[in-house]
Backbone as CSV, one residue per row, in Angstrom:
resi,resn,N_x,N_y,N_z,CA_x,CA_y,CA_z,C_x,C_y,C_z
1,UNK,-2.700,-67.671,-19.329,-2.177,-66.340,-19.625,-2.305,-65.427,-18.409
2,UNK,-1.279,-64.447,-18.044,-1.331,-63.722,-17.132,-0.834,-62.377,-17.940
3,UNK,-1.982,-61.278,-17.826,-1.594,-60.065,-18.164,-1.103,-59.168,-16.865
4,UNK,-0.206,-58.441,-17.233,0.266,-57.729,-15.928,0.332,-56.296,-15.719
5,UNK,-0.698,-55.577,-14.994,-0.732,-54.325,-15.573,-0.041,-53.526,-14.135
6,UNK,0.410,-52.094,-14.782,0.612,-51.235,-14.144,0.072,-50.777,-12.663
7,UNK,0.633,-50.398,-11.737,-0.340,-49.917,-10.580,-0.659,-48.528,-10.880
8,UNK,-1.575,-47.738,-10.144,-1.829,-46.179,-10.095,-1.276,-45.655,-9.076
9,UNK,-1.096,-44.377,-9.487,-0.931,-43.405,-8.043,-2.321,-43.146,-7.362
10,UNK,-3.321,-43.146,-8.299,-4.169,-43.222,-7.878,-4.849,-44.679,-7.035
11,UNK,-5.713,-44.088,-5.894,-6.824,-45.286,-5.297,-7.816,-45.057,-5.084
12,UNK,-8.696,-46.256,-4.812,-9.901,-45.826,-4.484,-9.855,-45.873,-2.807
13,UNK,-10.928,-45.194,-1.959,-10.733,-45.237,-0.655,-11.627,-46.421,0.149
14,UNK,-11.396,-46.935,1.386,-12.732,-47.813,2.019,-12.564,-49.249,1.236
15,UNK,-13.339,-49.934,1.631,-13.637,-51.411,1.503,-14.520,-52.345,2.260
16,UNK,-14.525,-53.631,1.565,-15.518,-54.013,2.730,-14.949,-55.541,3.114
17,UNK,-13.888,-55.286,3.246,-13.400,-56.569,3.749,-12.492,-56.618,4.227
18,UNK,-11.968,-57.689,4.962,-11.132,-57.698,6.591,-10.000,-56.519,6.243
19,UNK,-9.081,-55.966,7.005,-7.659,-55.650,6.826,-6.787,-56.792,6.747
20,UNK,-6.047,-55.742,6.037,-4.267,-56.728,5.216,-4.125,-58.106,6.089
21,UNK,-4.171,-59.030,5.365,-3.184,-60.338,5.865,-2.710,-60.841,4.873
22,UNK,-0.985,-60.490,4.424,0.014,-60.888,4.148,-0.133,-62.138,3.324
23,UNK,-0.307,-63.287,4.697,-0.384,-64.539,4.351,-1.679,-65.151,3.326
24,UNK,-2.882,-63.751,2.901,-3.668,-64.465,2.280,-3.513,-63.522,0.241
25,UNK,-2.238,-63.199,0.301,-2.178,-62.798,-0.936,-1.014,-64.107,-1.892
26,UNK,-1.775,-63.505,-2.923,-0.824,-64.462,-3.936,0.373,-64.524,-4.236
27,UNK,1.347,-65.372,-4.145,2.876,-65.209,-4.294,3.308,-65.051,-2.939
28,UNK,2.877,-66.122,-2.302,3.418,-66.298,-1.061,4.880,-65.798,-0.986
29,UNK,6.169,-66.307,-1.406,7.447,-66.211,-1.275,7.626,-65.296,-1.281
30,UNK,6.627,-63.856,-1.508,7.240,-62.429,-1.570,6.633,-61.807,0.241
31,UNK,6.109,-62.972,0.721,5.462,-62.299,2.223,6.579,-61.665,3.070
32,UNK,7.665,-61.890,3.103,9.027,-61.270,4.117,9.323,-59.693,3.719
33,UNK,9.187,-59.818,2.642,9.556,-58.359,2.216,8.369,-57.401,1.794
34,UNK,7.407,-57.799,1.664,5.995,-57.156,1.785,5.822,-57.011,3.309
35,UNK,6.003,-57.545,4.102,5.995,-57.379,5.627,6.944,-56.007,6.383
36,UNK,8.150,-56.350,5.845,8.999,-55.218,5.559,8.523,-54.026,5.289
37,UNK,8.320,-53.881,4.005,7.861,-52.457,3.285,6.535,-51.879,4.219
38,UNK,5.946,-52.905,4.769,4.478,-52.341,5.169,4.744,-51.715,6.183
39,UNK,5.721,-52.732,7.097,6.283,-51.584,8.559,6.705,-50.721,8.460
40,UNK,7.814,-50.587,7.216,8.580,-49.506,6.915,7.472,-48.141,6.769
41,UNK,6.692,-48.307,6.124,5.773,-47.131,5.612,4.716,-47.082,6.949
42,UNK,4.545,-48.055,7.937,3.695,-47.403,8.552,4.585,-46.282,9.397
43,UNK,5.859,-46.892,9.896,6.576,-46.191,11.144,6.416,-44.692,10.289
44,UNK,6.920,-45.162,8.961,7.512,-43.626,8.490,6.261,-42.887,8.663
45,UNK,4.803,-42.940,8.581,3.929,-41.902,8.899,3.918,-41.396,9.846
46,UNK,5.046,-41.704,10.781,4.454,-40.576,12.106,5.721,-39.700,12.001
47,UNK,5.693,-39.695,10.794,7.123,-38.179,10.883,6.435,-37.753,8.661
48,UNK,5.731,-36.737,9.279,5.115,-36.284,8.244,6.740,-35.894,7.421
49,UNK,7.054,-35.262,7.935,7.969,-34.431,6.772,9.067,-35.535,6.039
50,UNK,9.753,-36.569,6.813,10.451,-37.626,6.468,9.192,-38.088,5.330
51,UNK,7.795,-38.460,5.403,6.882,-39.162,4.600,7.192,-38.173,3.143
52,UNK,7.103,-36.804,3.608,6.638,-36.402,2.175,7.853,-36.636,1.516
53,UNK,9.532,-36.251,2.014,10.327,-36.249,1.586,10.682,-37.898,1.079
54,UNK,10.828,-38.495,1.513,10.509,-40.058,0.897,9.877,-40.500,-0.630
55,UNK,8.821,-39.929,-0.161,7.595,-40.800,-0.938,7.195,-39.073,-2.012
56,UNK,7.669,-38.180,-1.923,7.444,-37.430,-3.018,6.594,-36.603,-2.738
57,UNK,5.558,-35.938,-1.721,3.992,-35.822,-1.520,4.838,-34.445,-0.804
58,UNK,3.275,-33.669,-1.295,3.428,-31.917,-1.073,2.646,-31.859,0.339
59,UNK,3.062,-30.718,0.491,2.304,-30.468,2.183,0.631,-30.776,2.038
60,UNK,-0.061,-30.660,1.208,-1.706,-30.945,1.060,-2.075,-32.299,0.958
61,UNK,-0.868,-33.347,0.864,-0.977,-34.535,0.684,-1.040,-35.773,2.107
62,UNK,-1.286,-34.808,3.428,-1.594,-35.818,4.605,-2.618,-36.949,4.581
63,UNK,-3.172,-37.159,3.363,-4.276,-37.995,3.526,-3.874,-39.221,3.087
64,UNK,-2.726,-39.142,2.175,-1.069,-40.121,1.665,-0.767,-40.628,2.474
65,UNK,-0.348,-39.903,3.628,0.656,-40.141,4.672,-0.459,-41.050,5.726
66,UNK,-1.913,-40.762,5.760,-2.678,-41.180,6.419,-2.984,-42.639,6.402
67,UNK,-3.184,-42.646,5.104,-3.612,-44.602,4.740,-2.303,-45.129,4.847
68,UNK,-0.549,-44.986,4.311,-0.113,-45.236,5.330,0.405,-45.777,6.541
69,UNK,-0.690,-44.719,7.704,-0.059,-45.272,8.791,-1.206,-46.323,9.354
70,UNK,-2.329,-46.492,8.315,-3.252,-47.191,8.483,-3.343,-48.407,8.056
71,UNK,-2.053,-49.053,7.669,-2.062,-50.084,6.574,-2.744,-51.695,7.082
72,UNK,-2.283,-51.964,8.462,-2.773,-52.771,9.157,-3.976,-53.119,9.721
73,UNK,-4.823,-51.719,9.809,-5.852,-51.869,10.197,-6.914,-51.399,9.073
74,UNK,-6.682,-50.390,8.140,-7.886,-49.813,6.845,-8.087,-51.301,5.947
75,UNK,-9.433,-51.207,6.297,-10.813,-52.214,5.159,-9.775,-52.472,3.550
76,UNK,-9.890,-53.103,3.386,-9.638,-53.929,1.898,-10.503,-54.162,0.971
77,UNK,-10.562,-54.239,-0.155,-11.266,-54.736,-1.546,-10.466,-55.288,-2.304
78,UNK,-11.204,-55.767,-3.306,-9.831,-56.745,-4.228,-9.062,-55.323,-5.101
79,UNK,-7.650,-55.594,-5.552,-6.813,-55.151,-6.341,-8.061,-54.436,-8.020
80,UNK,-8.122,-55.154,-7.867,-8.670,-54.765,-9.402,-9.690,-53.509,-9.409
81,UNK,-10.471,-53.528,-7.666,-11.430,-52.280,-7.547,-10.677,-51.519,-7.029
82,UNK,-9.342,-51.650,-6.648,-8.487,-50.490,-5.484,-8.126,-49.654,-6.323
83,UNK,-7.238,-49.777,-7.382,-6.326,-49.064,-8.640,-7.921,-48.294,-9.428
84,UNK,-7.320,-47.007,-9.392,-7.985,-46.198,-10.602,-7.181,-45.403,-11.434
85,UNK,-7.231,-44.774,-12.293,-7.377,-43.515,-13.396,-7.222,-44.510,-14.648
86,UNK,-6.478,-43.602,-15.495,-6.559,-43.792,-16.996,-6.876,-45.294,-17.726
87,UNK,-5.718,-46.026,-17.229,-5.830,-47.182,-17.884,-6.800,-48.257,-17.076
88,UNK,-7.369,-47.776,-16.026,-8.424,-48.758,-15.728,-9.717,-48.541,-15.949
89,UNK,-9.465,-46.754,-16.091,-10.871,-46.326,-16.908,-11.349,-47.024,-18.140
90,UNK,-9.994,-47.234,-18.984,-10.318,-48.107,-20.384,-10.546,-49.580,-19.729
91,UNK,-9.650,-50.479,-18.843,-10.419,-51.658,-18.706,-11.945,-51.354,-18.387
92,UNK,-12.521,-50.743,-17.801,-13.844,-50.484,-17.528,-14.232,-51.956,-17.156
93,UNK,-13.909,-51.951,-15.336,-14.130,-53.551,-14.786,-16.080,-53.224,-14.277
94,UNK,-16.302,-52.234,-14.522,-17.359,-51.927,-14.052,-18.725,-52.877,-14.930
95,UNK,-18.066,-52.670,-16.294,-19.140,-53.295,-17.180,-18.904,-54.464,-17.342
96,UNK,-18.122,-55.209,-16.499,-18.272,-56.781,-17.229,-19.354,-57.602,-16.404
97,UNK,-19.552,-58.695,-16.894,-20.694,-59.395,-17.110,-19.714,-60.596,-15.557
98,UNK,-20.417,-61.216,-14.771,-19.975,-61.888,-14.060,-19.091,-62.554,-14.487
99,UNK,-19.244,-63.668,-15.704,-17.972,-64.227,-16.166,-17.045,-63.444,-16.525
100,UNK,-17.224,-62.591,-17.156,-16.220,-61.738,-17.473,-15.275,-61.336,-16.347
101,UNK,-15.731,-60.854,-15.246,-15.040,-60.562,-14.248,-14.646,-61.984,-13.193
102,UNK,-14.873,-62.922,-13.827,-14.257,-64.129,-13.235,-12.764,-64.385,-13.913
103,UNK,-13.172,-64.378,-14.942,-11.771,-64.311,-16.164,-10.746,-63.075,-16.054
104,UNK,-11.290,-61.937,-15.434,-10.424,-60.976,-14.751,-9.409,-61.669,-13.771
105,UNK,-10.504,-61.948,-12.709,-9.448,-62.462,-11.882,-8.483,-63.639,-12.039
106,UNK,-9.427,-64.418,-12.970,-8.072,-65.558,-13.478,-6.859,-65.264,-14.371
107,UNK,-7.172,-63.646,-15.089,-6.212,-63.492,-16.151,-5.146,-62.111,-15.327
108,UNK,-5.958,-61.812,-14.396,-5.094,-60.458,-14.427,-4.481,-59.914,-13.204
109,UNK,-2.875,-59.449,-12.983,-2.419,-59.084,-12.414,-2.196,-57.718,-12.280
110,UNK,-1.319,-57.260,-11.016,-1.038,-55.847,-11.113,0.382,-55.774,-10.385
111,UNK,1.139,-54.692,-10.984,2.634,-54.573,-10.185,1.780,-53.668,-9.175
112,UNK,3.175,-53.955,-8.376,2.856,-53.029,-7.311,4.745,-52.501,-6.087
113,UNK,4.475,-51.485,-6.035,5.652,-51.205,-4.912,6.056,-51.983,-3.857
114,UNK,4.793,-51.849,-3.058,4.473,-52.174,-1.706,4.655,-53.453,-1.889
115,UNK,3.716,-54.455,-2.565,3.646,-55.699,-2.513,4.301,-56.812,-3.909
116,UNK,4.799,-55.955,-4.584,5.840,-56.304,-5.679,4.671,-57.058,-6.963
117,UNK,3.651,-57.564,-6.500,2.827,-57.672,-7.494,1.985,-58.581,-6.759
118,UNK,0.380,-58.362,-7.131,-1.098,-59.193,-6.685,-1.592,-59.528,-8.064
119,UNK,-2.663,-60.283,-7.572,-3.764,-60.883,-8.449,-4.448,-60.160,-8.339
120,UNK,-5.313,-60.100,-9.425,-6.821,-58.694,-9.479,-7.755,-59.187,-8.316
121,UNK,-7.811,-60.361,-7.810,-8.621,-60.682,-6.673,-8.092,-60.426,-4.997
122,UNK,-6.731,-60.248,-5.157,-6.028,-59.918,-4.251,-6.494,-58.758,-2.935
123,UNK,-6.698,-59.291,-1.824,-7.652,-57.968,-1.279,-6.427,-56.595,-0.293
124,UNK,-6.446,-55.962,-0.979,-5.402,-54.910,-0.304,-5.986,-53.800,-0.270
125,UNK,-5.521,-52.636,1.244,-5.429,-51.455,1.747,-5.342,-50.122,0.650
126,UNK,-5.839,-48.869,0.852,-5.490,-47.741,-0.205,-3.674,-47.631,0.533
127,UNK,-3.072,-47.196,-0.172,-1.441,-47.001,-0.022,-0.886,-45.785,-1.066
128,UNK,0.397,-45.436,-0.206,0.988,-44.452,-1.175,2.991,-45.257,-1.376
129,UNK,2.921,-45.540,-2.834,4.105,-45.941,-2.183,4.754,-46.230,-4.069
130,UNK,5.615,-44.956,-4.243,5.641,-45.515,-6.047,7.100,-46.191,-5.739
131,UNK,7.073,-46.840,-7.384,8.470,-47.762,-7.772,9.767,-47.123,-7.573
132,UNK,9.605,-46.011,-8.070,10.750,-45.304,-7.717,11.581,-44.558,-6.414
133,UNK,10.487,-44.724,-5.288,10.794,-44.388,-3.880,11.918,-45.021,-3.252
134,UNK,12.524,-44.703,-1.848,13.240,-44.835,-1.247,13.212,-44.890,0.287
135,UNK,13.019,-45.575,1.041,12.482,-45.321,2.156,13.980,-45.537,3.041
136,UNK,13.854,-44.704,4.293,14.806,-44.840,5.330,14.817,-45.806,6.038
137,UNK,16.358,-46.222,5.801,16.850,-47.560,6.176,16.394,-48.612,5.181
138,UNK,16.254,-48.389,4.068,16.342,-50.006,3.225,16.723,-49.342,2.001
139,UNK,17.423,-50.130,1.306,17.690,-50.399,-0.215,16.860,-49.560,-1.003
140,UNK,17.051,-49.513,-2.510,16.015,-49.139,-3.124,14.959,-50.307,-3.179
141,UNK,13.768,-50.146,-3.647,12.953,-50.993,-3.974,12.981,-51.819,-5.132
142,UNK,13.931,-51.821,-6.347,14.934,-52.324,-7.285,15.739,-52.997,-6.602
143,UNK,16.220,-53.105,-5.499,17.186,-54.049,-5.193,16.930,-55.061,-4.276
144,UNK,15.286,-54.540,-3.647,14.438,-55.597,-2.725,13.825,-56.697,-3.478
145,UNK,13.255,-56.350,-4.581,12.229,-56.995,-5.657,12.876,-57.794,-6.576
146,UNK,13.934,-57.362,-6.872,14.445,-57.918,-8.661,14.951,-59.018,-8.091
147,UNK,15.740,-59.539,-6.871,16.051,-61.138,-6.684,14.748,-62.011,-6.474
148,UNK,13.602,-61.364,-6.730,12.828,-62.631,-6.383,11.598,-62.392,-7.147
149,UNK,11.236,-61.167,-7.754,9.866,-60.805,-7.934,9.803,-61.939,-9.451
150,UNK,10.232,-61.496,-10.323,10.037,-61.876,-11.428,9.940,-63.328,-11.722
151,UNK,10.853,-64.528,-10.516,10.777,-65.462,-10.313,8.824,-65.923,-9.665
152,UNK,8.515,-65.431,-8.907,7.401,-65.433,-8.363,6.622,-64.984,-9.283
153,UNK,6.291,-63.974,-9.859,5.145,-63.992,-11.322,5.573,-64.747,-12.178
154,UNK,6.630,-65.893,-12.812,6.596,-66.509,-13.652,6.147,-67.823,-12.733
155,UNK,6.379,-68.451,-11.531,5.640,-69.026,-11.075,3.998,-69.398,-10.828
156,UNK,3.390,-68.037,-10.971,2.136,-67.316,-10.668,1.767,-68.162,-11.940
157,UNK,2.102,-67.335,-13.066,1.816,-67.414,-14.066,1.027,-69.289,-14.447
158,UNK,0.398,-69.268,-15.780,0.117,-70.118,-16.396,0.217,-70.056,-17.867
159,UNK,1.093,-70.058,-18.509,1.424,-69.828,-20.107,2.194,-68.436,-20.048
160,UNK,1.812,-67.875,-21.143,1.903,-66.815,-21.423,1.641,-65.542,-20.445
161,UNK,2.919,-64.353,-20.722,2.565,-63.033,-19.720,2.790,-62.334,-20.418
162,UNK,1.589,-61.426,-20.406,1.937,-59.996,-21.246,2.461,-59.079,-20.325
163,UNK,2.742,-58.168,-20.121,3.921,-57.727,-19.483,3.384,-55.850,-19.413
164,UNK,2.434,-55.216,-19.200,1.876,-54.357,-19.907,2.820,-53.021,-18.533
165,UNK,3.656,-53.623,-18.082,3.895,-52.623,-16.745,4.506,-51.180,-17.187
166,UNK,4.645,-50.071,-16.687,5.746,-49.288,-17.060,7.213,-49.768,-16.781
167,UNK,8.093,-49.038,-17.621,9.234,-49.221,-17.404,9.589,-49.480,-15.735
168,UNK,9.582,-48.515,-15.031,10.022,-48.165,-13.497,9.662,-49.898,-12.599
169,UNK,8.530,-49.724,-13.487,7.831,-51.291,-12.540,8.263,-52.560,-13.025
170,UNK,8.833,-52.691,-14.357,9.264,-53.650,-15.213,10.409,-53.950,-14.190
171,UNK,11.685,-53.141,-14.252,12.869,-53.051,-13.266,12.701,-53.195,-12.122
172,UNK,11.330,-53.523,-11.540,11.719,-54.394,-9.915,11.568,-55.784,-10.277
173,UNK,10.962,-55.931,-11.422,11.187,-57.713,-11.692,11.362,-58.034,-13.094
174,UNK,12.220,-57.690,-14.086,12.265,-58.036,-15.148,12.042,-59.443,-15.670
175,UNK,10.649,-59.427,-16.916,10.273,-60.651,-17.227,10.950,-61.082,-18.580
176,UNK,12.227,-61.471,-19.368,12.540,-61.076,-20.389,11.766,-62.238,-21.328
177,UNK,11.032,-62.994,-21.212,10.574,-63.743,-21.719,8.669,-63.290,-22.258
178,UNK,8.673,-62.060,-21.649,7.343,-61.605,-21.492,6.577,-60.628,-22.915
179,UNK,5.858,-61.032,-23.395,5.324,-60.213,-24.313,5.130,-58.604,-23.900
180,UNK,5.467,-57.793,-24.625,5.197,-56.319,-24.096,4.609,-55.451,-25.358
181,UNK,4.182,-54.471,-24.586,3.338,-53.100,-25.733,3.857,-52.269,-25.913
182,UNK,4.503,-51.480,-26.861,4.132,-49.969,-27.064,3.744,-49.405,-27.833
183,UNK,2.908,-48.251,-26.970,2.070,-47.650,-28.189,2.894,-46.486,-28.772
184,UNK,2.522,-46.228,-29.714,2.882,-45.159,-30.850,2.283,-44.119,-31.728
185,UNK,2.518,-43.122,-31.775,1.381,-42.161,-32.654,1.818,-42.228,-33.984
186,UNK,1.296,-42.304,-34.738,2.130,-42.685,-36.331,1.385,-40.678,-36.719
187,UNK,1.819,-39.816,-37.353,1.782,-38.894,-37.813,1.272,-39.054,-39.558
188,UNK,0.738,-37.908,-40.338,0.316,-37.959,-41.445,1.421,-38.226,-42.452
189,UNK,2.684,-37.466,-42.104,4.144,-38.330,-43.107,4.257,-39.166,-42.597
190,UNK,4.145,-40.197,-41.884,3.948,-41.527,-41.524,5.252,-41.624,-40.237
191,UNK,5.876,-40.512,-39.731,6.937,-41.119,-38.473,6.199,-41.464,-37.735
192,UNK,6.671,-42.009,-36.791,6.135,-42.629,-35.364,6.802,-41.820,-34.220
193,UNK,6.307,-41.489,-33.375,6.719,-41.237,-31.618,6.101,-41.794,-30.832
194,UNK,6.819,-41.870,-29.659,5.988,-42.401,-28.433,4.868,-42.524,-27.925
195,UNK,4.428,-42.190,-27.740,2.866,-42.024,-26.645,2.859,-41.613,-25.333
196,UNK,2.622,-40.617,-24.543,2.173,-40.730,-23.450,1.154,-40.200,-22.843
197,UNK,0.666,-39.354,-23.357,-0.757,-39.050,-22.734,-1.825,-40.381,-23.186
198,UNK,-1.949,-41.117,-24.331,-2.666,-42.171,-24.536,-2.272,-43.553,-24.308
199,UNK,-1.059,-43.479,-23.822,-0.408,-44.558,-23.331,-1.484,-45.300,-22.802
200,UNK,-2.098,-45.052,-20.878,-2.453,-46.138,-20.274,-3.607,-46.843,-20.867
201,UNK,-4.238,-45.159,-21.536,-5.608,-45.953,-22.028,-5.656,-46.890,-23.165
202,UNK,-4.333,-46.668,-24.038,-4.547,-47.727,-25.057,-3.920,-49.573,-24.471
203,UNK,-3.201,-49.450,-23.089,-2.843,-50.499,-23.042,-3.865,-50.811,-21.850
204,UNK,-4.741,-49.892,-21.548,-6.223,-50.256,-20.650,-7.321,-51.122,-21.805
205,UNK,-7.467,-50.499,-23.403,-8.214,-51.562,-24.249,-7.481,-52.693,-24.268
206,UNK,-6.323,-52.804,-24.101,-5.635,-53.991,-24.504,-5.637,-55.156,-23.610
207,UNK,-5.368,-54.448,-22.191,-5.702,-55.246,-21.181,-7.635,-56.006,-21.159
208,UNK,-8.338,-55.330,-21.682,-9.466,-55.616,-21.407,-10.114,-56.320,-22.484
209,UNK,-9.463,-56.281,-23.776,-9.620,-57.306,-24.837,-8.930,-58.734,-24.591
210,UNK,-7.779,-58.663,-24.131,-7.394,-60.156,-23.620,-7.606,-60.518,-22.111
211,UNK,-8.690,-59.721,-21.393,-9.358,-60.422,-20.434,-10.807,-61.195,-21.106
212,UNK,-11.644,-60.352,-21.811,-12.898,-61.064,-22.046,-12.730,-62.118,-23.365
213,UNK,-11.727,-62.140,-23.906,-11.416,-62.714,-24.886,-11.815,-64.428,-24.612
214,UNK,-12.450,-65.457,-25.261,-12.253,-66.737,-25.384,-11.149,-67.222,-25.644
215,UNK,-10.619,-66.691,-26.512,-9.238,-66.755,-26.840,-7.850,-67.366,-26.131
216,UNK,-6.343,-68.592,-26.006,-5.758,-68.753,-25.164,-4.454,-68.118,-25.609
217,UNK,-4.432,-67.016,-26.178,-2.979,-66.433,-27.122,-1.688,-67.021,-26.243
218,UNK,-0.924,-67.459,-26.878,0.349,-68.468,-26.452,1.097,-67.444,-26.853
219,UNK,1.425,-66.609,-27.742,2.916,-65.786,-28.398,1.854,-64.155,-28.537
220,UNK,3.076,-63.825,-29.260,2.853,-62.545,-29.374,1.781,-61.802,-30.474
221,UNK,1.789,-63.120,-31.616,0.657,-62.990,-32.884,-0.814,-63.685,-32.267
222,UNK,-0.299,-64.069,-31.121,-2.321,-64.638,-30.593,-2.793,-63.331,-30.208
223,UNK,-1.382,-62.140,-29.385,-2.395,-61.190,-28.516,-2.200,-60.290,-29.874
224,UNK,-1.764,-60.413,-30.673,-2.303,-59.331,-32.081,-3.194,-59.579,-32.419
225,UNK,-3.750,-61.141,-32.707,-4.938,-61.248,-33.050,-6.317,-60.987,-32.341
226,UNK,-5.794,-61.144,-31.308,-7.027,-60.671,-30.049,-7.016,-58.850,-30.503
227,UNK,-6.218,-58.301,-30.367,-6.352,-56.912,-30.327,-7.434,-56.006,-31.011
228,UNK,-6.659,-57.141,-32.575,-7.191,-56.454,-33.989,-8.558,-56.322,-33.821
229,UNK,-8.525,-57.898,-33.742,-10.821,-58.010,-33.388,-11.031,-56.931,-32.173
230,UNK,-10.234,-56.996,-31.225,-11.253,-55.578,-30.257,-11.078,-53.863,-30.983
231,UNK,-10.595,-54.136,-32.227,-10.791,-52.507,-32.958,-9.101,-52.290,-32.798
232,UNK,-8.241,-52.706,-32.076,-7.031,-51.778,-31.714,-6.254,-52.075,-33.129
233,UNK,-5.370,-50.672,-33.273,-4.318,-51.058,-34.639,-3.163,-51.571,-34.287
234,UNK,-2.526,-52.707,-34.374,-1.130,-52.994,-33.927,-0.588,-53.964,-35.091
235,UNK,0.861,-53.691,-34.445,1.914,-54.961,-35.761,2.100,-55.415,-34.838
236,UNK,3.137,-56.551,-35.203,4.234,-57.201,-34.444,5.437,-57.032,-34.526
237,UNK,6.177,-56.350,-33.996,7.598,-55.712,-33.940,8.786,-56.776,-33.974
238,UNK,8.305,-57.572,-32.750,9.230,-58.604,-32.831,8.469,-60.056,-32.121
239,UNK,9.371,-61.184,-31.815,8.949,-61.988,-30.919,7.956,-61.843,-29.513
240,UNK,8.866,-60.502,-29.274,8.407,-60.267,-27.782,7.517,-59.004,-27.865
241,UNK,7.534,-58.385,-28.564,6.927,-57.027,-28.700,5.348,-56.820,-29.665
242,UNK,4.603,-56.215,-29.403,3.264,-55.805,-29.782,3.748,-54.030,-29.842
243,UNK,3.480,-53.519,-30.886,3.129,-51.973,-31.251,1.879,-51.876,-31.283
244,UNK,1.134,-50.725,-30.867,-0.214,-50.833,-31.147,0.029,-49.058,-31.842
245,UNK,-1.089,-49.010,-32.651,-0.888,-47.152,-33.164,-1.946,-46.318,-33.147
246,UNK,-2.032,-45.157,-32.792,-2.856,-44.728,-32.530,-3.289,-43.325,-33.736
């Protein structure tokens, strides 16, 4: 099983291990165009105003533009300690037990812009660089990713993928074969709406119940059943789909 979660805007800063080499991340076949994007974003830091206009970032945001132009040379840690806020607050990788965080890295992925998607062991740079960007002189990042990404995480993969990405990130590699979540607020007359302020964190328990899980959920009623036991409320919508409610 490979769960696949969202990246942050948020990072953490520093590391303690070598800088970026390409050639030692997972999903080799995506190294040409991860090579790409990385040059692309370093050149673009030495023209602050092209950076902010690009990549979205307000004049207080040089420290964006900084890591950056640092991509080649700033310290590394694995993926799984780089990404912070909401929904990794709920995985809470902090409290697992060594195995537990062995089974992290065997179960869990992350999209990503820059590098179209890593393994939680994956050791990468702090970066600024969302799905929806555009950088000067290349394509969108939708039209770099989607011929190859999704091919390469189903390769990655071993069984089953839950698919936990946002939309924006789904569309650089669509998995249509992939189990997915959404959460929902069910109200006291019983409608349902969306979610988004509890969004990451409820698909942060979710992610973190089918990491420590014994469990090998094959379909979409294994990761319901995993859920239920970690406390979460969910149906099954369809084949491919998990609702969870909040």
């Amino acid at each position: 099983m490979l769960v696949l979660l969202p990246p942050s805007e948020t990072k953490s800063d520093g590391g303690s291990d070598s800088p970026l080499d390409l050639a030692d991340l997972s999903m080799p076949q995506l190294t040409e165009t991860r090579e790409t994007l990385v040059r692309s974003l370093v050149n673009l830091a030495s023209d602050f105003d092209a950076s902010c206009e690009a990549l979205g970032l307000g004049p207080t945001q040089a420290d964006e533009i900084e890591r950056n132009a640092k991509l080649w040379v700033a310290p590394t840690c694995p993926a799984l300690e780089r990404y912070t806020g909401v929904l990794f607050d709920a995985l809470d990788i902090r409290s697992f037990t060594k195995v537990q965080k062995s089974k992290a890295y065997a179960r869990l992925g992350i999209g990503s812009a820059l590098f179209g998607a890593v393994r939680a062991r994956d050791r990468i740079p702090a970066y600024r660089l969302s799905g929806g960007s555009k950088l000067p002189g290349l394509g969108t990042l939708r039209s770099m990713w989607k011929p190859q990404l999704a091919n390469a995480i189903e390769q990655e993969a071993e069984g089953l993928i839950v698919d936990l990405r946002s939309g924006t990130y789904q569309q650089l590699g669509p998995i249509p074969d992939a189990v997915t979540a959404t959460v929902l607020t069910e109200k006291a007359d019983g409608s349902r709406s969306v979610v988004s302020h509890f969004n990451k964190h409820h698909k942060g328990l979710l992610a973190r119940a089918l990491t420590i899980t014994r469990a090998e959920p094959t379909d979409v009623r294994g990761v319901a059943r995993v859920a239920s036991k970690a406390g979460l409320r969910v149906e099954v919508a369809s084949e491919r789909e998990l609702v969870i409610l909040t």
